[in-house]
Amino acid sequence: MQMRVYKILNKTNVEGPGQRFCIWTQGCSRHCKGCWQNATWDHNGGSLLDVQEIFDQIQATDGIEGVTFLGGEPFEQSEAVSMLAMMVKKLSLSVLTFTGFYYEELLKMNDTYVKRLLDNTDLLIDGPFVETKYDLSRPWVGSANQRYHFLSTRYDPSIISQYKNKMELRLDKNGCIFVNGMGDFNKAVSVLCSA
């Protein structure tokens, strides 16, 4: 089984609770206005990776609390993502899944793989980014309509007050800067450009 992936970060501290292995899926039909990750929209972009290959990378990464799936839209690859989520849960790692769908929309899909991904997700953050509801007051979300769903007992609402939005800046081997996390990306880019 293969998954189309935009990017993988083996360790990040800004994409959910604790230090996490982060996978940006490639492909999204939602196209939220103002989305900072529009490079993940193209369903033919990114790289095709074997789920087992990604799992092997996760197993080899020490000190992580869990895995975060974001995108792109993870539920548009629910078969592959749910398979990987099941494997991750067997390692006693947590799973955080971001989606532009609302939880109720996912339930109405009545899809086996969507259900399997939900069943193996500890924390679901749902809802599209809505530019007119821009709000950075809560961790990991960018608009007021986005919601936290605690789908297991691994986390509870108290974690929301324990974290603030933060961004990480990384320089890759080609000299390109990659920004991840949640914050005022326009401000971050203007600071980088003026330096």
mmCIF file with all atom_site columns, N, CA and C in Angstrom, residues 45-107:
data_model
loop_
_atom_site.group_PDB
_atom_site.id
_atom_site.type_symbol
_atom_site.label_atom_id
_atom_site.label_alt_id
_atom_site.label_comp_id
_atom_site.label_asym_id
_atom_site.label_entity_id
_atom_site.label_seq_id
_atom_site.pdbx_PDB_ins_code
_atom_site.Cartn_x
_atom_site.Cartn_y
_atom_site.Cartn_z
_atom_site.occupancy
_atom_site.B_iso_or_equiv
_atom_site.pdbx_formal_charge
_atom_site.auth_seq_id
_atom_site.auth_comp_id
_atom_site.auth_asym_id
_atom_site.auth_atom_id
_atom_site.pdbx_PDB_model_num
ATOM 1   N N  . GLY A 1 45  ? 1.114   15.581 -6.991 1.00 0.00 ? 45  GLY A N  1
ATOM 2   C CA . GLY A 1 45  ? 2.394   16.086 -6.500 1.00 0.00 ? 45  GLY A CA 1
ATOM 3   C C  . GLY A 1 45  ? 2.976   15.180 -5.436 1.00 0.00 ? 45  GLY A C  1
ATOM 4   N N  . GLY A 1 46  ? 4.001   15.679 -4.769 1.00 0.00 ? 46  GLY A N  1
ATOM 5   C CA . GLY A 1 46  ? 4.615   14.928 -3.674 1.00 0.00 ? 46  GLY A CA 1
ATOM 6   C C  . GLY A 1 46  ? 5.295   13.668 -4.145 1.00 0.00 ? 46  GLY A C  1
ATOM 7   N N  . SER A 1 47  ? 5.429   12.718 -3.236 1.00 0.00 ? 47  SER A N  1
ATOM 8   C CA . SER A 1 47  ? 6.096   11.442 -3.512 1.00 0.00 ? 47  SER A CA 1
ATOM 9   C C  . SER A 1 47  ? 5.220   10.293 -3.058 1.00 0.00 ? 47  SER A C  1
ATOM 10  N N  . LEU A 1 48  ? 5.264   9.207  -3.804 1.00 0.00 ? 48  LEU A N  1
ATOM 11  C CA . LEU A 1 48  ? 4.579   7.986  -3.388 1.00 0.00 ? 48  LEU A CA 1
ATOM 12  C C  . LEU A 1 48  ? 5.526   7.182  -2.517 1.00 0.00 ? 48  LEU A C  1
ATOM 13  N N  . LEU A 1 49  ? 5.097   6.896  -1.291 1.00 0.00 ? 49  LEU A N  1
ATOM 14  C CA . LEU A 1 49  ? 5.917   6.123  -0.366 1.00 0.00 ? 49  LEU A CA 1
ATOM 15  C C  . LEU A 1 49  ? 5.122   4.925  0.129  1.00 0.00 ? 49  LEU A C  1
ATOM 16  N N  . ASP A 1 50  ? 5.806   3.817  0.350  1.00 0.00 ? 50  ASP A N  1
ATOM 17  C CA . ASP A 1 50  ? 5.149   2.647  0.926  1.00 0.00 ? 50  ASP A CA 1
ATOM 18  C C  . ASP A 1 50  ? 4.817   2.923  2.384  1.00 0.00 ? 50  ASP A C  1
ATOM 19  N N  . VAL A 1 51  ? 3.628   2.514  2.799  1.00 0.00 ? 51  VAL A N  1
ATOM 20  C CA . VAL A 1 51  ? 3.215   2.676  4.189  1.00 0.00 ? 51  VAL A CA 1
ATOM 21  C C  . VAL A 1 51  ? 4.227   2.000  5.114  1.00 0.00 ? 51  VAL A C  1
ATOM 22  N N  . GLN A 1 52  ? 4.703   0.821  4.725  1.00 0.00 ? 52  GLN A N  1
ATOM 23  C CA . GLN A 1 52  ? 5.689   0.107  5.561  1.00 0.00 ? 52  GLN A CA 1
ATOM 24  C C  . GLN A 1 52  ? 6.976   0.912  5.695  1.00 0.00 ? 52  GLN A C  1
ATOM 25  N N  . GLU A 1 53  ? 7.395   1.567  4.625  1.00 0.00 ? 53  GLU A N  1
ATOM 26  C CA . GLU A 1 53  ? 8.609   2.397  4.655  1.00 0.00 ? 53  GLU A CA 1
ATOM 27  C C  . GLU A 1 53  ? 8.434   3.563  5.641  1.00 0.00 ? 53  GLU A C  1
ATOM 28  N N  . ILE A 1 54  ? 7.265   4.185  5.625  1.00 0.00 ? 54  ILE A N  1
ATOM 29  C CA . ILE A 1 54  ? 7.001   5.278  6.568  1.00 0.00 ? 54  ILE A CA 1
ATOM 30  C C  . ILE A 1 54  ? 6.964   4.734  7.996  1.00 0.00 ? 54  ILE A C  1
ATOM 31  N N  . PHE A 1 55  ? 6.326   3.591  8.181  1.00 0.00 ? 55  PHE A N  1
ATOM 32  C CA . PHE A 1 55  ? 6.251   2.973  9.506  1.00 0.00 ? 55  PHE A CA 1
ATOM 33  C C  . PHE A 1 55  ? 7.649   2.647  10.033 1.00 0.00 ? 55  PHE A C  1
ATOM 34  N N  . ASP A 1 56  ? 8.509   2.160  9.167  1.00 0.00 ? 56  ASP A N  1
ATOM 35  C CA . ASP A 1 56  ? 9.890   1.853  9.578  1.00 0.00 ? 56  ASP A CA 1
ATOM 36  C C  . ASP A 1 56  ? 10.602  3.115  10.067 1.00 0.00 ? 56  ASP A C  1
ATOM 37  N N  . GLN A 1 57  ? 10.356  4.248  9.389  1.00 0.00 ? 57  GLN A N  1
ATOM 38  C CA . GLN A 1 57  ? 10.939  5.524  9.831  1.00 0.00 ? 57  GLN A CA 1
ATOM 39  C C  . GLN A 1 57  ? 10.406  5.914  11.209 1.00 0.00 ? 57  GLN A C  1
ATOM 40  N N  . ILE A 1 58  ? 9.108   5.711  11.416 1.00 0.00 ? 58  ILE A N  1
ATOM 41  C CA . ILE A 1 58  ? 8.498   6.034  12.711 1.00 0.00 ? 58  ILE A CA 1
ATOM 42  C C  . ILE A 1 58  ? 9.123   5.178  13.807 1.00 0.00 ? 58  ILE A C  1
ATOM 43  N N  . GLN A 1 59  ? 9.228   3.872  13.553 1.00 0.00 ? 59  GLN A N  1
ATOM 44  C CA . GLN A 1 59  ? 9.814   2.960  14.540 1.00 0.00 ? 59  GLN A CA 1
ATOM 45  C C  . GLN A 1 59  ? 11.249  3.336  14.883 1.00 0.00 ? 59  GLN A C  1
ATOM 46  N N  . ALA A 1 60  ? 11.979  3.876  13.928 1.00 0.00 ? 60  ALA A N  1
ATOM 47  C CA . ALA A 1 60  ? 13.389  4.219  14.135 1.00 0.00 ? 60  ALA A CA 1
ATOM 48  C C  . ALA A 1 60  ? 13.573  5.587  14.784 1.00 0.00 ? 60  ALA A C  1
ATOM 49  N N  . THR A 1 61  ? 12.491  6.301  15.038 1.00 0.00 ? 61  THR A N  1
ATOM 50  C CA . THR A 1 61  ? 12.580  7.642  15.609 1.00 0.00 ? 61  THR A CA 1
ATOM 51  C C  . THR A 1 61  ? 12.348  7.575  17.118 1.00 0.00 ? 61  THR A C  1
ATOM 52  N N  . ASP A 1 62  ? 13.386  7.860  17.878 1.00 0.00 ? 62  ASP A N  1
ATOM 53  C CA . ASP A 1 62  ? 13.302  7.805  19.338 1.00 0.00 ? 62  ASP A CA 1
ATOM 54  C C  . ASP A 1 62  ? 12.681  9.074  19.904 1.00 0.00 ? 62  ASP A C  1
ATOM 55  N N  . GLY A 1 63  ? 12.020  8.938  21.041 1.00 0.00 ? 63  GLY A N  1
ATOM 56  C CA . GLY A 1 63  ? 11.582  10.087 21.820 1.00 0.00 ? 63  GLY A CA 1
ATOM 57  C C  . GLY A 1 63  ? 10.324  10.783 21.349 1.00 0.00 ? 63  GLY A C  1
ATOM 58  N N  . ILE A 1 64  ? 9.557   10.144 20.467 1.00 0.00 ? 64  ILE A N  1
ATOM 59  C CA . ILE A 1 64  ? 8.321   10.793 20.016 1.00 0.00 ? 64  ILE A CA 1
ATOM 60  C C  . ILE A 1 64  ? 7.132   10.291 20.825 1.00 0.00 ? 64  ILE A C  1
ATOM 61  N N  . GLU A 1 65  ? 6.174   11.190 21.025 1.00 0.00 ? 65  GLU A N  1
ATOM 62  C CA . GLU A 1 65  ? 4.941   10.849 21.729 1.00 0.00 ? 65  GLU A CA 1
ATOM 63  C C  . GLU A 1 65  ? 3.904   10.284 20.773 1.00 0.00 ? 65  GLU A C  1
ATOM 64  N N  . GLY A 1 66  ? 3.995   10.702 19.519 1.00 0.00 ? 66  GLY A N  1
ATOM 65  C CA . GLY A 1 66  ? 2.996   10.232 18.580 1.00 0.00 ? 66  GLY A CA 1
ATOM 66  C C  . GLY A 1 66  ? 3.247   10.710 17.173 1.00 0.00 ? 66  GLY A C  1
ATOM 67  N N  . VAL A 1 67  ? 2.240   10.478 16.339 1.00 0.00 ? 67  VAL A N  1
ATOM 68  C CA . VAL A 1 67  ? 2.291   10.817 14.917 1.00 0.00 ? 67  VAL A CA 1
ATOM 69  C C  . VAL A 1 67  ? 1.146   11.767 14.608 1.00 0.00 ? 67  VAL A C  1
ATOM 70  N N  . THR A 1 68  ? 1.439   12.786 13.800 1.00 0.00 ? 68  THR A N  1
ATOM 71  C CA . THR A 1 68  ? 0.429   13.732 13.347 1.00 0.00 ? 68  THR A CA 1
ATOM 72  C C  . THR A 1 68  ? 0.258   13.594 11.841 1.00 0.00 ? 68  THR A C  1
ATOM 73  N N  . PHE A 1 69  ? -0.998  13.460 11.408 1.00 0.00 ? 69  PHE A N  1
ATOM 74  C CA . PHE A 1 69  ? -1.338  13.458 9.988  1.00 0.00 ? 69  PHE A CA 1
ATOM 75  C C  . PHE A 1 69  ? -2.027  14.779 9.676  1.00 0.00 ? 69  PHE A C  1
ATOM 76  N N  . LEU A 1 70  ? -1.522  15.473 8.672  1.00 0.00 ? 70  LEU A N  1
ATOM 77  C CA . LEU A 1 70  ? -2.165  16.685 8.200  1.00 0.00 ? 70  LEU A CA 1
ATOM 78  C C  . LEU A 1 70  ? -1.957  16.772 6.703  1.00 0.00 ? 70  LEU A C  1
ATOM 79  N N  . GLY A 1 71  ? -2.203  17.891 6.111  1.00 0.00 ? 71  GLY A N  1
ATOM 80  C CA . GLY A 1 71  ? -2.111  17.865 4.665  1.00 0.00 ? 71  GLY A CA 1
ATOM 81  C C  . GLY A 1 71  ? -1.975  19.218 4.032  1.00 0.00 ? 71  GLY A C  1
ATOM 82  N N  . GLY A 1 72  ? -2.510  19.059 2.827  1.00 0.00 ? 72  GLY A N  1
ATOM 83  C CA . GLY A 1 72  ? -3.347  18.069 2.182  1.00 0.00 ? 72  GLY A CA 1
ATOM 84  C C  . GLY A 1 72  ? -4.539  17.690 3.068  1.00 0.00 ? 72  GLY A C  1
ATOM 85  N N  . GLU A 1 73  ? -5.187  16.627 2.634  1.00 0.00 ? 73  GLU A N  1
ATOM 86  C CA . GLU A 1 73  ? -6.349  16.117 3.370  1.00 0.00 ? 73  GLU A CA 1
ATOM 87  C C  . GLU A 1 73  ? -6.166  14.625 3.629  1.00 0.00 ? 73  GLU A C  1
ATOM 88  N N  . PRO A 1 74  ? -5.810  14.250 4.869  1.00 0.00 ? 74  PRO A N  1
ATOM 89  C CA . PRO A 1 74  ? -5.570  12.837 5.167  1.00 0.00 ? 74  PRO A CA 1
ATOM 90  C C  . PRO A 1 74  ? -6.747  11.926 4.836  1.00 0.00 ? 74  PRO A C  1
ATOM 91  N N  . PHE A 1 75  ? -7.969  12.407 4.984  1.00 0.00 ? 75  PHE A N  1
ATOM 92  C CA . PHE A 1 75  ? -9.124  11.543 4.729  1.00 0.00 ? 75  PHE A CA 1
ATOM 93  C C  . PHE A 1 75  ? -9.361  11.295 3.246  1.00 0.00 ? 75  PHE A C  1
ATOM 94  N N  . GLU A 1 76  ? -8.669  11.988 2.371  1.00 0.00 ? 76  GLU A N  1
ATOM 95  C CA . GLU A 1 76  ? -8.736  11.680 0.939  1.00 0.00 ? 76  GLU A CA 1
ATOM 96  C C  . GLU A 1 76  ? -7.811  10.511 0.586  1.00 0.00 ? 76  GLU A C  1
ATOM 97  N N  . GLN A 1 77  ? -7.026  10.063 1.565  1.00 0.00 ? 77  GLN A N  1
ATOM 98  C CA . GLN A 1 77  ? -6.209  8.849  1.421  1.00 0.00 ? 77  GLN A CA 1
ATOM 99  C C  . GLN A 1 77  ? -6.475  7.955  2.626  1.00 0.00 ? 77  GLN A C  1
ATOM 100 N N  . SER A 1 78  ? -7.743  7.835  2.992  1.00 0.00 ? 78  SER A N  1
ATOM 101 C CA . SER A 1 78  ? -8.087  7.182  4.255  1.00 0.00 ? 78  SER A CA 1
ATOM 102 C C  . SER A 1 78  ? -7.649  5.714  4.325  1.00 0.00 ? 78  SER A C  1
ATOM 103 N N  . GLU A 1 79  ? -7.601  5.012  3.214  1.00 0.00 ? 79  GLU A N  1
ATOM 104 C CA . GLU A 1 79  ? -7.179  3.603  3.270  1.00 0.00 ? 79  GLU A CA 1
ATOM 105 C C  . GLU A 1 79  ? -5.730  3.505  3.746  1.00 0.00 ? 79  GLU A C  1
ATOM 106 N N  . ALA A 1 80  ? -4.837  4.232  3.091  1.00 0.00 ? 80  ALA A N  1
ATOM 107 C CA . ALA A 1 80  ? -3.416  4.166  3.449  1.00 0.00 ? 80  ALA A CA 1
ATOM 108 C C  . ALA A 1 80  ? -3.146  4.798  4.811  1.00 0.00 ? 80  ALA A C  1
ATOM 109 N N  . VAL A 1 81  ? -3.764  5.944  5.078  1.00 0.00 ? 81  VAL A N  1
ATOM 110 C CA . VAL A 1 81  ? -3.517  6.639  6.345  1.00 0.00 ? 81  VAL A CA 1
ATOM 111 C C  . VAL A 1 81  ? -4.053  5.814  7.508  1.00 0.00 ? 81  VAL A C  1
ATOM 112 N N  . SER A 1 82  ? -5.221  5.197  7.332  1.00 0.00 ? 82  SER A N  1
ATOM 113 C CA . SER A 1 82  ? -5.780  4.384  8.419  1.00 0.00 ? 82  SER A CA 1
ATOM 114 C C  . SER A 1 82  ? -4.923  3.150  8.683  1.00 0.00 ? 82  SER A C  1
ATOM 115 N N  . MET A 1 83  ? -4.352  2.574  7.639  1.00 0.00 ? 83  MET A N  1
ATOM 116 C CA . MET A 1 83  ? -3.468  1.427  7.823  1.00 0.00 ? 83  MET A CA 1
ATOM 117 C C  . MET A 1 83  ? -2.255  1.834  8.657  1.00 0.00 ? 83  MET A C  1
ATOM 118 N N  . LEU A 1 84  ? -1.661  2.982  8.311  1.00 0.00 ? 84  LEU A N  1
ATOM 119 C CA . LEU A 1 84  ? -0.493  3.455  9.049  1.00 0.00 ? 84  LEU A CA 1
ATOM 120 C C  . LEU A 1 84  ? -0.878  3.818  10.486 1.00 0.00 ? 84  LEU A C  1
ATOM 121 N N  . ALA A 1 85  ? -2.030  4.429  10.678 1.00 0.00 ? 85  ALA A N  1
ATOM 122 C CA . ALA A 1 85  ? -2.492  4.782  12.026 1.00 0.00 ? 85  ALA A CA 1
ATOM 123 C C  . ALA A 1 85  ? -2.650  3.533  12.892 1.00 0.00 ? 85  ALA A C  1
ATOM 124 N N  . MET A 1 86  ? -3.185  2.471  12.333 1.00 0.00 ? 86  MET A N  1
ATOM 125 C CA . MET A 1 86  ? -3.325  1.214  13.076 1.00 0.00 ? 86  MET A CA 1
ATOM 126 C C  . MET A 1 86  ? -1.960  0.684  13.503 1.00 0.00 ? 86  MET A C  1
ATOM 127 N N  . MET A 1 87  ? -0.991  0.760  12.612 1.00 0.00 ? 87  MET A N  1
ATOM 128 C CA . MET A 1 87  ? 0.361   0.284  12.917 1.00 0.00 ? 87  MET A CA 1
ATOM 129 C C  . MET A 1 87  ? 0.988   1.135  14.019 1.00 0.00 ? 87  MET A C  1
ATOM 130 N N  . VAL A 1 88  ? 0.770   2.438  13.950 1.00 0.00 ? 88  VAL A N  1
ATOM 131 C CA . VAL A 1 88  ? 1.305   3.377  14.931 1.00 0.00 ? 88  VAL A CA 1
ATOM 132 C C  . VAL A 1 88  ? 0.733   3.087  16.315 1.00 0.00 ? 88  VAL A C  1
ATOM 133 N N  . LYS A 1 89  ? -0.568  2.832  16.385 1.00 0.00 ? 89  LYS A N  1
ATOM 134 C CA . LYS A 1 89  ? -1.214  2.565  17.672 1.00 0.00 ? 89  LYS A CA 1
ATOM 135 C C  . LYS A 1 89  ? -0.644  1.314  18.336 1.00 0.00 ? 89  LYS A C  1
ATOM 136 N N  . LYS A 1 90  ? -0.199  0.351  17.538 1.00 0.00 ? 90  LYS A N  1
ATOM 137 C CA . LYS A 1 90  ? 0.408   -0.866 18.102 1.00 0.00 ? 90  LYS A CA 1
ATOM 138 C C  . LYS A 1 90  ? 1.739   -0.567 18.787 1.00 0.00 ? 90  LYS A C  1
ATOM 139 N N  . LEU A 1 91  ? 2.341   0.585  18.498 1.00 0.00 ? 91  LEU A N  1
ATOM 140 C CA . LEU A 1 91  ? 3.578   1.015  19.159 1.00 0.00 ? 91  LEU A CA 1
ATOM 141 C C  . LEU A 1 91  ? 3.276   1.833  20.416 1.00 0.00 ? 91  LEU A C  1
ATOM 142 N N  . SER A 1 92  ? 1.999   1.954  20.749 1.00 0.00 ? 92  SER A N  1
ATOM 143 C CA . SER A 1 92  ? 1.538   2.771  21.885 1.00 0.00 ? 92  SER A CA 1
ATOM 144 C C  . SER A 1 92  ? 1.852   4.254  21.702 1.00 0.00 ? 92  SER A C  1
ATOM 145 N N  . LEU A 1 93  ? 1.914   4.693  20.461 1.00 0.00 ? 93  LEU A N  1
ATOM 146 C CA . LEU A 1 93  ? 2.074   6.110  20.151 1.00 0.00 ? 93  LEU A CA 1
ATOM 147 C C  . LEU A 1 93  ? 0.695   6.713  19.924 1.00 0.00 ? 93  LEU A C  1
ATOM 148 N N  . SER A 1 94  ? 0.573   8.012  20.143 1.00 0.00 ? 94  SER A N  1
ATOM 149 C CA . SER A 1 94  ? -0.703  8.680  19.910 1.00 0.00 ? 94  SER A CA 1
ATOM 150 C C  . SER A 1 94  ? -0.837  9.082  18.441 1.00 0.00 ? 94  SER A C  1
ATOM 151 N N  . VAL A 1 95  ? -2.076  9.285  18.012 1.00 0.00 ? 95  VAL A N  1
ATOM 152 C CA . VAL A 1 95  ? -2.361  9.728  16.645 1.00 0.00 ? 95  VAL A CA 1
ATOM 153 C C  . VAL A 1 95  ? -3.219  10.984 16.711 1.00 0.00 ? 95  VAL A C  1
ATOM 154 N N  . LEU A 1 96  ? -2.736  12.029 16.054 1.00 0.00 ? 96  LEU A N  1
ATOM 155 C CA . LEU A 1 96  ? -3.475  13.278 15.872 1.00 0.00 ? 96  LEU A CA 1
ATOM 156 C C  . LEU A 1 96  ? -3.719  13.433 14.381 1.00 0.00 ? 96  LEU A C  1
ATOM 157 N N  . THR A 1 97  ? -4.974  13.649 14.012 1.00 0.00 ? 97  THR A N  1
ATOM 158 C CA . THR A 1 97  ? -5.319  13.813 12.604 1.00 0.00 ? 97  THR A CA 1
ATOM 159 C C  . THR A 1 97  ? -6.036  15.140 12.410 1.00 0.00 ? 97  THR A C  1
ATOM 160 N N  . PHE A 1 98  ? -5.520  15.930 11.466 1.00 0.00 ? 98  PHE A N  1
ATOM 161 C CA . PHE A 1 98  ? -6.170  17.179 11.068 1.00 0.00 ? 98  PHE A CA 1
ATOM 162 C C  . PHE A 1 98  ? -7.016  16.893 9.833  1.00 0.00 ? 98  PHE A C  1
ATOM 163 N N  . THR A 1 99  ? -8.160  17.561 9.730  1.00 0.00 ? 99  THR A N  1
ATOM 164 C CA . THR A 1 99  ? -9.002  17.420 8.547  1.00 0.00 ? 99  THR A CA 1
ATOM 165 C C  . THR A 1 99  ? -9.758  18.710 8.274  1.00 0.00 ? 99  THR A C  1
ATOM 166 N N  . GLY A 1 100 ? -9.980  18.984 7.011  1.00 0.00 ? 100 GLY A N  1
ATOM 167 C CA . GLY A 1 100 ? -10.809 20.113 6.612  1.00 0.00 ? 100 GLY A CA 1
ATOM 168 C C  . GLY A 1 100 ? -12.290 19.771 6.628  1.00 0.00 ? 100 GLY A C  1
ATOM 169 N N  . PHE A 1 101 ? -12.606 18.487 6.788  1.00 0.00 ? 101 PHE A N  1
ATOM 170 C CA . PHE A 1 101 ? -13.998 18.069 6.937  1.00 0.00 ? 101 PHE A CA 1
ATOM 171 C C  . PHE A 1 101 ? -14.423 18.285 8.387  1.00 0.00 ? 101 PHE A C  1
ATOM 172 N N  . TYR A 1 102 ? -15.711 18.424 8.599  1.00 0.00 ? 102 TYR A N  1
ATOM 173 C CA . TYR A 1 102 ? -16.234 18.390 9.955  1.00 0.00 ? 102 TYR A CA 1
ATOM 174 C C  . TYR A 1 102 ? -16.467 16.927 10.334 1.00 0.00 ? 102 TYR A C  1
ATOM 175 N N  . TYR A 1 103 ? -16.320 16.640 11.596 1.00 0.00 ? 103 TYR A N  1
ATOM 176 C CA . TYR A 1 103 ? -16.490 15.281 12.122 1.00 0.00 ? 103 TYR A CA 1
ATOM 177 C C  . TYR A 1 103 ? -17.803 14.662 11.641 1.00 0.00 ? 103 TYR A C  1
ATOM 178 N N  . GLU A 1 104 ? -18.877 15.437 11.687 1.00 0.00 ? 104 GLU A N  1
ATOM 179 C CA . GLU A 1 104 ? -20.186 14.933 11.274 1.00 0.00 ? 104 GLU A CA 1
ATOM 180 C C  . GLU A 1 104 ? -20.190 14.542 9.793  1.00 0.00 ? 104 GLU A C  1
ATOM 181 N N  . GLU A 1 105 ? -19.457 15.282 8.968  1.00 0.00 ? 105 GLU A N  1
ATOM 182 C CA . GLU A 1 105 ? -19.355 14.937 7.542  1.00 0.00 ? 105 GLU A CA 1
ATOM 183 C C  . GLU A 1 105 ? -18.643 13.600 7.364  1.00 0.00 ? 105 GLU A C  1
ATOM 184 N N  . LEU A 1 106 ? -17.599 13.396 8.141  1.00 0.00 ? 106 LEU A N  1
ATOM 185 C CA . LEU A 1 106 ? -16.854 12.136 8.049  1.00 0.00 ? 106 LEU A CA 1
ATOM 186 C C  . LEU A 1 106 ? -17.735 10.954 8.434  1.00 0.00 ? 106 LEU A C  1
ATOM 187 N N  . LEU A 1 107 ? -18.519 11.102 9.491  1.00 0.00 ? 107 LEU A N  1
ATOM 188 C CA . LEU A 1 107 ? -19.409 10.022 9.923  1.00 0.00 ? 107 LEU A CA 1
ATOM 189 C C  . LEU A 1 107 ? -20.448 9.700  8.857  1.00 0.00 ? 107 LEU A C  1
#
